[in-house]
Coordinates of C-alpha atoms in Angstrom, one line a residue:
M1 CA -195.4 -116.3 -13.0
C2 CA -191.8 -115.4 -13.6
S3 CA -189.4 -114.7 -10.7
S4 CA -189.3 -111.0 -11.5
D5 CA -193.0 -110.8 -10.6
L6 CA -192.4 -112.0 -7.1
G7 CA -192.4 -109.5 -4.2
E8 CA -194.6 -106.5 -3.3
A9 CA -195.1 -103.0 -4.3
A10 CA -197.1 -100.0 -3.3
I11 CA -199.6 -98.5 -5.8
T12 CA -200.4 -94.8 -5.2
V13 CA -203.9 -93.6 -5.8
N14 CA -204.4 -89.8 -6.3
Y15 CA -207.8 -88.4 -6.8
M16 CA -208.9 -84.8 -6.3
G17 CA -206.1 -83.9 -3.9
Q18 CA -206.6 -87.1 -1.8
V19 CA -203.7 -89.6 -1.8
A20 CA -203.6 -93.2 -0.6
A21 CA -201.4 -96.3 -1.2
V22 CA -202.4 -99.9 -1.7
Q23 CA -199.8 -102.6 -1.1
V24 CA -199.9 -105.5 -3.6
Q25 CA -198.1 -108.7 -2.8
S26 CA -197.1 -111.6 -5.0
P27 CA -195.9 -114.5 -2.9
R28 CA -193.8 -117.4 -4.3
S29 CA -196.0 -120.4 -5.1
G30 CA -195.8 -123.3 -2.8
S31 CA -197.2 -124.5 0.5
S32 CA -196.7 -122.2 3.4
D33 CA -198.5 -124.6 5.7
S34 CA -195.4 -126.8 5.7
W35 CA -193.1 -123.9 6.3
A36 CA -191.2 -124.5 9.6
D37 CA -190.0 -121.4 11.4
P38 CA -186.2 -121.4 12.0
P39 CA -184.9 -120.8 15.5
A40 CA -185.6 -117.2 16.7
N41 CA -183.2 -115.3 18.9
N42 CA -185.7 -112.5 19.6
A43 CA -188.9 -110.9 18.5
I44 CA -187.3 -109.4 15.4
D45 CA -186.8 -112.9 14.0
R46 CA -190.4 -114.0 14.7
L47 CA -191.7 -110.9 12.9
V48 CA -189.5 -111.5 9.9
W49 CA -190.2 -115.2 9.8
A50 CA -194.0 -114.4 9.7
K51 CA -193.5 -112.2 6.6
L52 CA -191.2 -114.8 4.9
R53 CA -193.8 -117.5 5.5
K54 CA -196.4 -115.3 3.9
M55 CA -194.2 -114.6 0.9
G56 CA -193.1 -118.3 0.5
L57 CA -189.5 -117.5 1.2
T58 CA -187.0 -119.6 3.2
P59 CA -184.3 -117.7 5.0
S60 CA -180.6 -118.5 4.3
E61 CA -178.5 -120.3 6.9
V62 CA -176.7 -118.3 9.7
C63 CA -173.3 -117.0 8.6
D64 CA -170.1 -118.5 10.0
D65 CA -168.2 -117.0 12.9
A66 CA -165.5 -115.3 10.7
T67 CA -168.2 -113.6 8.6
F68 CA -170.2 -112.5 11.6
L69 CA -167.1 -111.1 13.4
R70 CA -166.0 -109.0 10.4
R71 CA -169.5 -107.9 9.5
V72 CA -170.5 -106.7 13.0
S73 CA -167.1 -105.0 13.7
L74 CA -167.4 -103.0 10.5
D75 CA -171.1 -102.2 10.9
L76 CA -170.9 -101.1 14.5
L77 CA -167.4 -99.6 14.7
G78 CA -166.3 -99.0 11.1
T79 CA -163.2 -101.0 12.1
L80 CA -161.8 -104.4 11.2
P81 CA -161.1 -106.9 14.0
T82 CA -157.4 -107.3 14.7
V83 CA -155.5 -110.5 14.0
D84 CA -155.6 -111.4 17.7
E85 CA -159.3 -110.6 18.0
A86 CA -160.1 -112.7 15.0
Q87 CA -158.1 -115.7 16.2
S88 CA -159.5 -115.4 19.7
F89 CA -163.1 -115.3 18.5
L90 CA -162.6 -118.2 16.1
D91 CA -161.1 -120.3 18.9
D92 CA -163.9 -119.4 21.4
T93 CA -166.2 -122.3 21.9
H94 CA -168.8 -120.6 24.1
S95 CA -172.3 -120.6 22.7
N96 CA -173.0 -117.0 23.6
K97 CA -169.8 -115.5 22.2
R98 CA -171.6 -113.5 19.5
E99 CA -173.7 -111.8 22.1
R100 CA -170.7 -111.1 24.3
W101 CA -168.8 -109.7 21.4
I102 CA -171.6 -107.3 20.5
D103 CA -171.7 -106.1 24.1
H104 CA -167.9 -105.6 24.0
L105 CA -168.1 -103.6 20.7
L106 CA -170.7 -101.2 22.1
T107 CA -168.2 -100.1 24.8
R108 CA -165.3 -99.4 22.3
E109 CA -164.1 -95.9 21.6
E110 CA -164.5 -96.4 17.9
Y111 CA -168.2 -96.6 18.4
A112 CA -168.4 -92.8 19.1
D113 CA -166.1 -92.0 16.2
F114 CA -168.1 -94.0 13.7
W115 CA -171.6 -92.9 14.7
S116 CA -170.6 -89.3 15.0
L117 CA -169.3 -89.5 11.4
K118 CA -172.6 -90.9 10.3
W119 CA -174.6 -88.2 12.0
A120 CA -172.2 -85.5 10.9
D121 CA -173.3 -86.4 7.3
I122 CA -177.0 -86.1 8.2
L123 CA -176.6 -82.8 10.2
L124 CA -174.4 -81.2 7.5
V125 CA -171.3 -80.7 9.6
D126 CA -169.4 -79.1 6.7
R127 CA -166.2 -77.2 7.3
E128 CA -166.6 -75.2 4.1
K129 CA -169.9 -73.8 5.4
L130 CA -169.1 -73.6 9.1
G131 CA -165.4 -72.8 9.1
D132 CA -162.8 -74.7 11.1
R133 CA -163.9 -73.8 14.6
G134 CA -167.6 -74.3 13.9
A135 CA -167.2 -77.7 12.3
F136 CA -164.8 -78.8 15.0
E137 CA -167.1 -77.8 17.9
F138 CA -170.2 -79.3 16.2
H139 CA -168.4 -82.6 15.6
R140 CA -167.0 -82.6 19.1
W141 CA -170.4 -82.0 20.7
L142 CA -172.0 -84.7 18.4
R143 CA -169.3 -87.2 19.4
G144 CA -169.9 -86.5 23.0
Q145 CA -173.5 -87.6 22.7
F146 CA -172.4 -91.1 21.5
V147 CA -169.6 -91.3 24.1
R148 CA -172.2 -90.8 26.8
N149 CA -174.9 -92.8 25.1
R150 CA -177.1 -89.9 25.7
P151 CA -180.8 -90.6 25.0
Y152 CA -181.6 -89.7 21.4
D153 CA -184.5 -87.5 22.2
A154 CA -182.5 -85.5 24.7
W155 CA -179.7 -84.5 22.4
V156 CA -182.1 -83.8 19.5
R157 CA -184.0 -81.4 21.8
E158 CA -180.8 -79.7 22.8
L159 CA -179.8 -79.4 19.1
L160 CA -183.1 -77.8 18.0
T161 CA -183.1 -75.2 20.7
A162 CA -179.4 -74.4 20.8
T163 CA -178.4 -70.9 21.6
G164 CA -175.0 -69.3 21.9
D165 CA -171.6 -68.6 20.4
S166 CA -170.9 -70.9 17.4
A167 CA -167.2 -71.1 18.4
K168 CA -168.0 -72.4 21.9
F169 CA -171.3 -74.3 21.7
G170 CA -171.2 -76.9 18.9
P171 CA -174.9 -77.5 18.2
V172 CA -175.7 -73.9 17.4
N173 CA -173.8 -74.5 14.1
F174 CA -176.7 -76.6 12.9
F175 CA -178.5 -73.3 12.3
R176 CA -175.6 -72.1 10.2
S177 CA -175.7 -75.2 8.0
A178 CA -179.3 -74.6 7.2
D179 CA -179.6 -70.8 7.7
T180 CA -183.0 -69.8 6.5
P181 CA -186.5 -70.7 7.9
D182 CA -187.4 -72.8 4.9
A183 CA -184.1 -74.5 4.7
L184 CA -184.4 -75.4 8.4
A185 CA -187.9 -76.7 7.8
R186 CA -186.7 -79.0 5.1
T187 CA -183.6 -80.2 7.0
V188 CA -185.4 -80.8 10.3
S189 CA -188.3 -82.6 8.8
Q190 CA -186.1 -84.9 6.7
A191 CA -183.4 -85.5 9.3
F192 CA -185.6 -86.2 12.3
L193 CA -189.1 -87.1 10.9
G194 CA -188.4 -88.7 7.5
V195 CA -191.0 -86.3 6.0
R196 CA -189.9 -84.5 2.8
V197 CA -191.9 -81.4 3.1
E198 CA -189.9 -79.5 0.4
C199 CA -192.3 -80.9 -2.2
A200 CA -194.9 -78.7 -0.7
Q201 CA -192.9 -75.5 -0.9
C202 CA -194.5 -74.2 -4.0
H203 CA -197.7 -76.3 -4.3
H204 CA -199.6 -79.1 -2.6
H205 CA -197.3 -82.2 -2.1
P206 CA -198.0 -84.5 -5.1
F207 CA -197.7 -87.7 -3.1
E208 CA -198.7 -86.6 0.4
K209 CA -201.3 -84.5 2.2
W210 CA -199.0 -81.6 3.0
S211 CA -199.9 -78.2 1.7
Q212 CA -197.9 -75.1 1.1
E213 CA -199.3 -73.8 4.3
D214 CA -198.1 -76.8 6.2
Y215 CA -194.6 -76.2 4.8
Y216 CA -194.4 -72.6 5.9
S217 CA -196.1 -73.2 9.2
L218 CA -193.2 -75.5 10.0
A219 CA -190.7 -72.9 8.8
A220 CA -192.3 -70.3 11.0
F221 CA -190.8 -71.8 14.1
F222 CA -187.5 -70.4 12.8
Q223 CA -188.7 -67.1 11.6
G224 CA -186.8 -64.4 13.4
L225 CA -183.9 -66.6 14.4
E226 CA -180.8 -64.4 14.5
L227 CA -177.2 -65.1 13.6
R228 CA -175.3 -62.1 14.9
P229 CA -171.6 -61.9 13.6
L230 CA -169.0 -62.1 16.4
G231 CA -165.9 -62.3 14.3
K232 CA -164.4 -64.4 11.6
D233 CA -166.4 -67.6 11.2
R234 CA -168.2 -66.9 14.5
V235 CA -171.8 -66.0 15.1
L236 CA -174.2 -65.7 18.1
V237 CA -177.3 -67.8 17.4
L238 CA -180.5 -66.8 19.3
H239 CA -184.2 -66.6 18.9
P240 CA -185.6 -63.4 20.4
G241 CA -189.2 -64.5 20.2
Y242 CA -192.0 -65.6 17.9
R243 CA -192.8 -63.9 14.6
D244 CA -195.5 -64.8 12.0
L245 CA -194.3 -65.7 8.6
T246 CA -195.7 -64.6 5.2
I247 CA -195.6 -67.1 2.4
P248 CA -193.3 -65.7 -0.3
Q249 CA -194.9 -64.0 -3.2
T250 CA -198.3 -64.0 -1.4
T251 CA -200.0 -62.0 1.4
T252 CA -200.8 -65.1 3.3
V253 CA -199.6 -65.0 6.9
V254 CA -199.1 -68.4 8.6
T255 CA -198.8 -69.2 12.3
A256 CA -196.2 -71.8 13.3
H257 CA -197.6 -75.3 14.0
A258 CA -196.1 -78.8 13.7
L259 CA -197.3 -81.3 11.1
D260 CA -200.8 -82.5 11.9
A261 CA -200.7 -80.5 15.2
P262 CA -202.7 -77.5 16.4
V263 CA -201.1 -74.1 17.2
S264 CA -199.6 -74.3 20.7
D265 CA -200.8 -71.8 23.3
R266 CA -197.2 -71.6 24.4
L267 CA -196.0 -70.5 21.0
K268 CA -195.4 -66.9 22.0
Q269 CA -193.9 -67.5 25.4
G270 CA -190.2 -67.4 24.7
D271 CA -188.3 -69.3 22.0
P272 CA -190.8 -71.1 19.7
R273 CA -188.2 -73.7 18.9
Q274 CA -188.9 -75.2 22.3
V275 CA -192.5 -76.0 21.3
L276 CA -191.3 -77.7 18.1
A277 CA -188.6 -79.6 19.9
E278 CA -191.0 -81.0 22.5
W279 CA -193.5 -82.0 19.9
L280 CA -190.9 -83.6 17.6
T281 CA -189.3 -85.7 20.3
A282 CA -192.5 -86.7 22.1
K283 CA -193.0 -90.4 22.7
D284 CA -196.2 -90.4 20.6
N285 CA -194.8 -88.5 17.6
P286 CA -195.7 -90.7 14.6
W287 CA -192.4 -90.2 12.8
F288 CA -189.5 -89.5 15.2
A289 CA -188.8 -93.0 16.6
R290 CA -189.8 -94.7 13.4
L291 CA -187.3 -92.8 11.4
A292 CA -184.5 -93.4 14.0
V293 CA -185.0 -97.2 14.0
N294 CA -185.5 -97.3 10.2
R295 CA -182.1 -95.6 9.8
L296 CA -180.5 -98.2 12.1
W297 CA -182.2 -101.1 10.2
K298 CA -181.0 -99.7 6.9
H299 CA -177.4 -99.3 8.2
F300 CA -177.2 -102.9 9.6
L301 CA -179.3 -104.8 7.1
G302 CA -178.5 -102.9 3.9
R303 CA -182.1 -101.8 3.1
G304 CA -184.7 -99.9 5.2
L305 CA -188.0 -101.3 6.3
V306 CA -189.1 -98.1 4.5
E307 CA -186.9 -97.3 1.5
S308 CA -185.5 -94.7 1.1
E309 CA -184.8 -94.7 4.8
D310 CA -185.8 -91.1 5.3
D311 CA -189.0 -91.0 3.3
L312 CA -191.8 -92.1 5.7
R313 CA -194.8 -91.1 3.6
S314 CA -198.1 -92.9 3.8
T315 CA -197.7 -93.7 0.1
N316 CA -194.4 -95.4 0.8
P317 CA -195.4 -98.1 3.4
P318 CA -192.9 -100.4 5.2
T319 CA -192.3 -103.9 3.9
N320 CA -192.8 -105.2 7.4
G321 CA -195.0 -102.8 9.3
P322 CA -195.2 -104.8 12.5
L323 CA -191.4 -105.0 12.7
L324 CA -191.1 -101.2 12.3
D325 CA -193.7 -100.6 15.0
F326 CA -191.9 -103.1 17.3
L327 CA -188.5 -101.4 16.9
A328 CA -190.0 -97.9 17.3
N329 CA -191.8 -99.0 20.5
E330 CA -188.5 -100.6 21.8
L331 CA -186.7 -97.3 21.3
V332 CA -189.4 -95.3 23.1
Q333 CA -189.7 -97.8 26.0
S334 CA -185.9 -97.9 26.5
G335 CA -185.8 -94.1 27.0
F336 CA -184.6 -93.5 23.4
D337 CA -181.5 -95.7 24.0
L338 CA -180.0 -96.2 20.5
K339 CA -177.7 -98.9 21.8
H340 CA -180.7 -100.9 23.0
V341 CA -182.1 -101.1 19.5
M342 CA -178.7 -101.8 18.0
R343 CA -178.2 -104.7 20.4
L344 CA -181.6 -106.2 19.5
I345 CA -180.9 -106.0 15.8
L346 CA -177.4 -107.3 16.0
N347 CA -178.4 -110.3 18.2
S348 CA -181.2 -111.3 15.9
R349 CA -180.8 -114.3 13.7
V350 CA -182.0 -112.1 10.8
Y351 CA -178.9 -109.9 11.0
Q352 CA -176.7 -113.0 11.3
L353 CA -178.0 -114.7 8.2
S354 CA -175.6 -115.6 5.4
S355 CA -175.4 -113.5 2.3
E356 CA -175.5 -116.7 0.3
P357 CA -179.1 -117.1 -1.1
N358 CA -181.0 -120.3 -1.5
T359 CA -183.3 -121.4 -4.3
T360 CA -186.3 -119.7 -2.8
N361 CA -184.8 -116.3 -1.8
Q362 CA -182.2 -115.5 -4.5
D363 CA -184.4 -112.8 -6.0
D364 CA -185.7 -111.4 -2.7
E365 CA -184.6 -107.8 -2.2
Q366 CA -187.3 -106.7 0.3
N367 CA -187.9 -109.2 3.1
F368 CA -184.4 -109.8 4.6
S369 CA -184.3 -113.5 3.9
H370 CA -180.5 -113.2 3.3
H371 CA -177.9 -110.6 4.1
V372 CA -177.3 -107.8 1.7
I373 CA -173.7 -107.4 0.5
R374 CA -172.4 -103.8 0.7
R375 CA -169.2 -102.0 0.0
Q376 CA -167.3 -100.5 2.8
S377 CA -167.7 -96.7 3.0
A378 CA -164.8 -94.4 2.0
E379 CA -163.5 -93.7 5.5
V380 CA -163.9 -97.3 6.7
L381 CA -162.1 -98.7 3.7
L382 CA -159.2 -96.3 4.0
D383 CA -158.8 -97.2 7.7
A384 CA -159.0 -100.9 6.8
I385 CA -156.2 -100.6 4.3
S386 CA -154.1 -98.8 6.9
Q387 CA -154.8 -101.3 9.6
V388 CA -154.1 -104.4 7.4
T389 CA -150.8 -102.9 6.0
G390 CA -149.8 -101.6 9.4
V391 CA -149.2 -98.1 8.0
P392 CA -151.5 -95.3 9.2
E393 CA -152.8 -92.7 6.9
S394 CA -151.3 -89.2 7.3
F395 CA -153.8 -86.3 7.3
P396 CA -152.7 -82.7 7.1
G397 CA -152.8 -81.0 10.5
R398 CA -153.8 -84.2 12.3
P399 CA -151.7 -86.3 14.7
E400 CA -150.1 -89.4 13.3
G401 CA -152.4 -92.3 13.6
T402 CA -155.6 -90.4 13.3
R403 CA -158.2 -92.6 11.6
A404 CA -160.5 -91.4 8.8
I405 CA -163.6 -92.2 10.8
A406 CA -162.4 -89.8 13.5
L407 CA -162.0 -86.8 11.2
W408 CA -164.1 -83.7 12.0
N409 CA -162.9 -81.9 8.8
N410 CA -164.8 -83.4 5.8
R411 CA -162.8 -81.2 3.4
L412 CA -159.3 -82.5 4.2
P413 CA -157.7 -83.3 0.8
S414 CA -157.9 -87.0 0.0
Y415 CA -158.3 -88.4 -3.5
F416 CA -159.1 -91.8 -2.0
L417 CA -162.0 -90.5 0.1
E418 CA -163.4 -88.5 -2.8
I419 CA -163.3 -91.3 -5.3
F420 CA -164.9 -93.7 -2.8
G421 CA -167.9 -91.4 -2.2
R422 CA -167.2 -89.1 0.8
P423 CA -170.3 -86.8 0.8
E424 CA -170.2 -83.0 0.5
R425 CA -172.8 -82.7 3.3
N426 CA -175.1 -80.3 1.4
T427 CA -178.2 -82.4 2.0
P428 CA -179.6 -84.3 5.0
C429 CA -180.3 -87.2 2.7
E430 CA -178.0 -90.2 3.3
C431 CA -178.0 -90.6 -0.5
G432 CA -175.3 -88.0 -0.5
R433 CA -172.8 -90.7 0.4
S434 CA -172.2 -93.0 -2.5
S435 CA -171.7 -96.7 -1.8
D436 CA -171.9 -98.0 -5.3
P437 CA -168.7 -99.6 -6.6
T438 CA -167.2 -98.0 -9.7
M439 CA -164.6 -98.8 -12.3
A440 CA -162.6 -95.8 -11.0
Q441 CA -162.5 -97.3 -7.5
A442 CA -161.3 -100.7 -8.8
L443 CA -158.6 -99.1 -10.9
H444 CA -157.5 -97.0 -8.0
L445 CA -157.1 -99.9 -5.6
M446 CA -155.1 -101.8 -8.3
N447 CA -152.8 -98.9 -9.2
A448 CA -152.8 -96.3 -6.5
P449 CA -149.2 -95.5 -5.5
E450 CA -150.3 -94.7 -1.9
V451 CA -151.7 -98.2 -1.5
E452 CA -148.6 -99.7 -3.0
T453 CA -146.5 -97.6 -0.6
K454 CA -148.3 -98.9 2.4
I455 CA -147.9 -102.5 1.3
A456 CA -144.2 -102.1 0.7
H457 CA -143.5 -99.7 3.7
P458 CA -140.3 -100.6 5.6
Q459 CA -142.3 -100.4 8.9
G460 CA -145.4 -102.1 7.6
R461 CA -146.9 -105.5 8.4
V462 CA -145.2 -107.4 5.5
A463 CA -141.7 -106.0 6.4
R464 CA -142.2 -106.9 10.0
L465 CA -143.3 -110.5 9.3
V466 CA -140.4 -111.1 7.0
A467 CA -137.9 -109.5 9.5
E468 CA -139.2 -111.8 12.2
G469 CA -138.4 -114.8 10.1
K470 CA -141.9 -116.0 9.7
S471 CA -142.5 -118.9 7.4
P472 CA -144.6 -118.4 4.2
D473 CA -147.5 -120.3 5.8
Q474 CA -147.3 -118.1 8.9
I475 CA -147.1 -114.9 6.8
V476 CA -150.1 -115.9 4.6
E477 CA -152.1 -116.9 7.7
E478 CA -151.6 -113.5 9.4
L479 CA -152.2 -111.4 6.3
T480 CA -155.4 -113.3 5.6
L481 CA -156.6 -112.9 9.2
A482 CA -155.8 -109.2 9.2
A483 CA -157.6 -108.5 5.9
L484 CA -160.5 -111.0 6.0
G485 CA -160.8 -112.0 9.6
R486 CA -160.4 -115.7 8.8
L487 CA -157.8 -118.3 7.9
P488 CA -156.8 -118.7 4.3
D489 CA -158.9 -121.2 2.3
E490 CA -157.4 -123.7 -0.1
R491 CA -157.6 -121.4 -3.1
Q492 CA -155.7 -118.7 -1.3
K493 CA -153.1 -121.2 -0.1
T494 CA -152.6 -122.4 -3.7
V495 CA -152.1 -118.8 -4.9
A496 CA -149.7 -118.1 -2.0
R497 CA -147.6 -121.1 -2.7
R498 CA -147.1 -120.1 -6.3
L499 CA -146.1 -116.6 -5.3
F500 CA -143.6 -117.8 -2.7
D501 CA -142.2 -120.4 -5.1
A502 CA -141.6 -117.7 -7.8
A503 CA -140.2 -114.7 -5.8
P504 CA -138.3 -113.8 -2.6
P505 CA -140.4 -113.9 0.6
R506 CA -141.0 -110.1 0.9
E507 CA -141.9 -109.6 -2.7
A508 CA -144.2 -112.7 -2.6
A509 CA -145.9 -111.4 0.6
E510 CA -146.4 -108.0 -0.9
D511 CA -148.0 -109.5 -4.0
Y512 CA -150.3 -111.7 -1.8
L513 CA -151.4 -108.7 0.3
W514 CA -152.0 -106.7 -2.8
T515 CA -154.2 -109.5 -4.0
L516 CA -156.2 -109.6 -0.8
L517 CA -156.8 -105.8 -0.8
N518 CA -158.2 -106.0 -4.3
S519 CA -160.5 -108.9 -3.5
Y520 CA -164.3 -108.7 -3.1
D521 CA -163.9 -110.4 0.2
F522 CA -161.9 -107.4 1.5
V523 CA -163.7 -104.5 -0.1
L524 CA -167.2 -105.8 0.6
I525 CA -169.1 -106.4 3.8
K526 CA -170.8 -109.8 3.4

């Protein structure tokens, strides 16, 4: 059997309107009886090792401290460690320093900035659609949920039942982003359930059990929702009470009910969105917690346990079902504390594996036997360049020093953010944000005048180091720590020596920094 035949796949069976999936596995040949489990930091590791043993895969070794520090800082905060932080972490000899660093990162201000940016993509916080005030208030409310570490179920319920002035109460702007009953049905089901009901809008879902009636029964919760104009870019959002919905181009009237749920006897007692919100965030909802933890797993590990991360159909089963169930249960039992699940994932040995494959797992793309290398997202990369060069980016109308991950306005002019995949926020699918490297991105980093200006800025890092009379070795060490979170290796030292032998210190340092910013080690999260 060739290596490309290794792995697993789901085969969909469709017969007379009934749909089912069968998982087929093709393990690597070899003796799993002699497979020795590596050390396990927590239950996540034990569940992953069990799957790897079954598939005949050996996990990679744990990554080194510098790689871990840079990876976890970018993944959790969208922010590089500083030179002092990197040096301190590398010098720390305590055995639990990684656990302590994770706990520290979870208290940082950048945490709320970064995760509100991520959720603003999902919840369509688009200034073009909402106007300045609406987008600002929505983003501010969203950020507040992460500042407080408010339970996930609590803020989702508040969002789904939000009522009030869009210029004063942020979450009501969600109903302006998706402003029709069917658009809301699509957005809510995909953003919070991972169920793509839009495929049932015109006919029975081709890969699932959902019918057209299911689709419009979900949309009926929002039938009659009113957006009353209050002025320029301001509306009053309220739901005066339940109304039945007629399926377009038919005479079929449907009554609101949630997916696989009966009609509630409380449906006509006030705002029907309350019924939907309570069902959706219930502890026993089969999708809500699973989608939340699958999103987190995809973010930190580079691939969802279900892929795509927001497509939880029965015909798209997880690659490790017991692990998905465990994480979902942890989220529920913790009171929907997202930080609790993050802490579990980040402390696992699985998350801390090296991205360097071994002979058994080099073709594994499903089972998390080695870390997945990813490109930094647009805002994170722009902030990283600014931090390393010591020159903050200037955004129109924003205070000096504002970071890209903290922007509420997704339409601020920025060629850099556009070329590196900033989403337009017109779909709740995270596929709207591009993370694939392109030739245009590589050429931009090599030739962009704004990057060159930052490198050569008279108040930048290079200028400061030279003005302080630092030696070439000291300059190279700080620049490498700033960009890569580690000390320079022999190859980089050799390149640096050649540069400093051939040019004045400032010119050589600028060339060396330019080389670092264009390296895979800088652009990628390994």
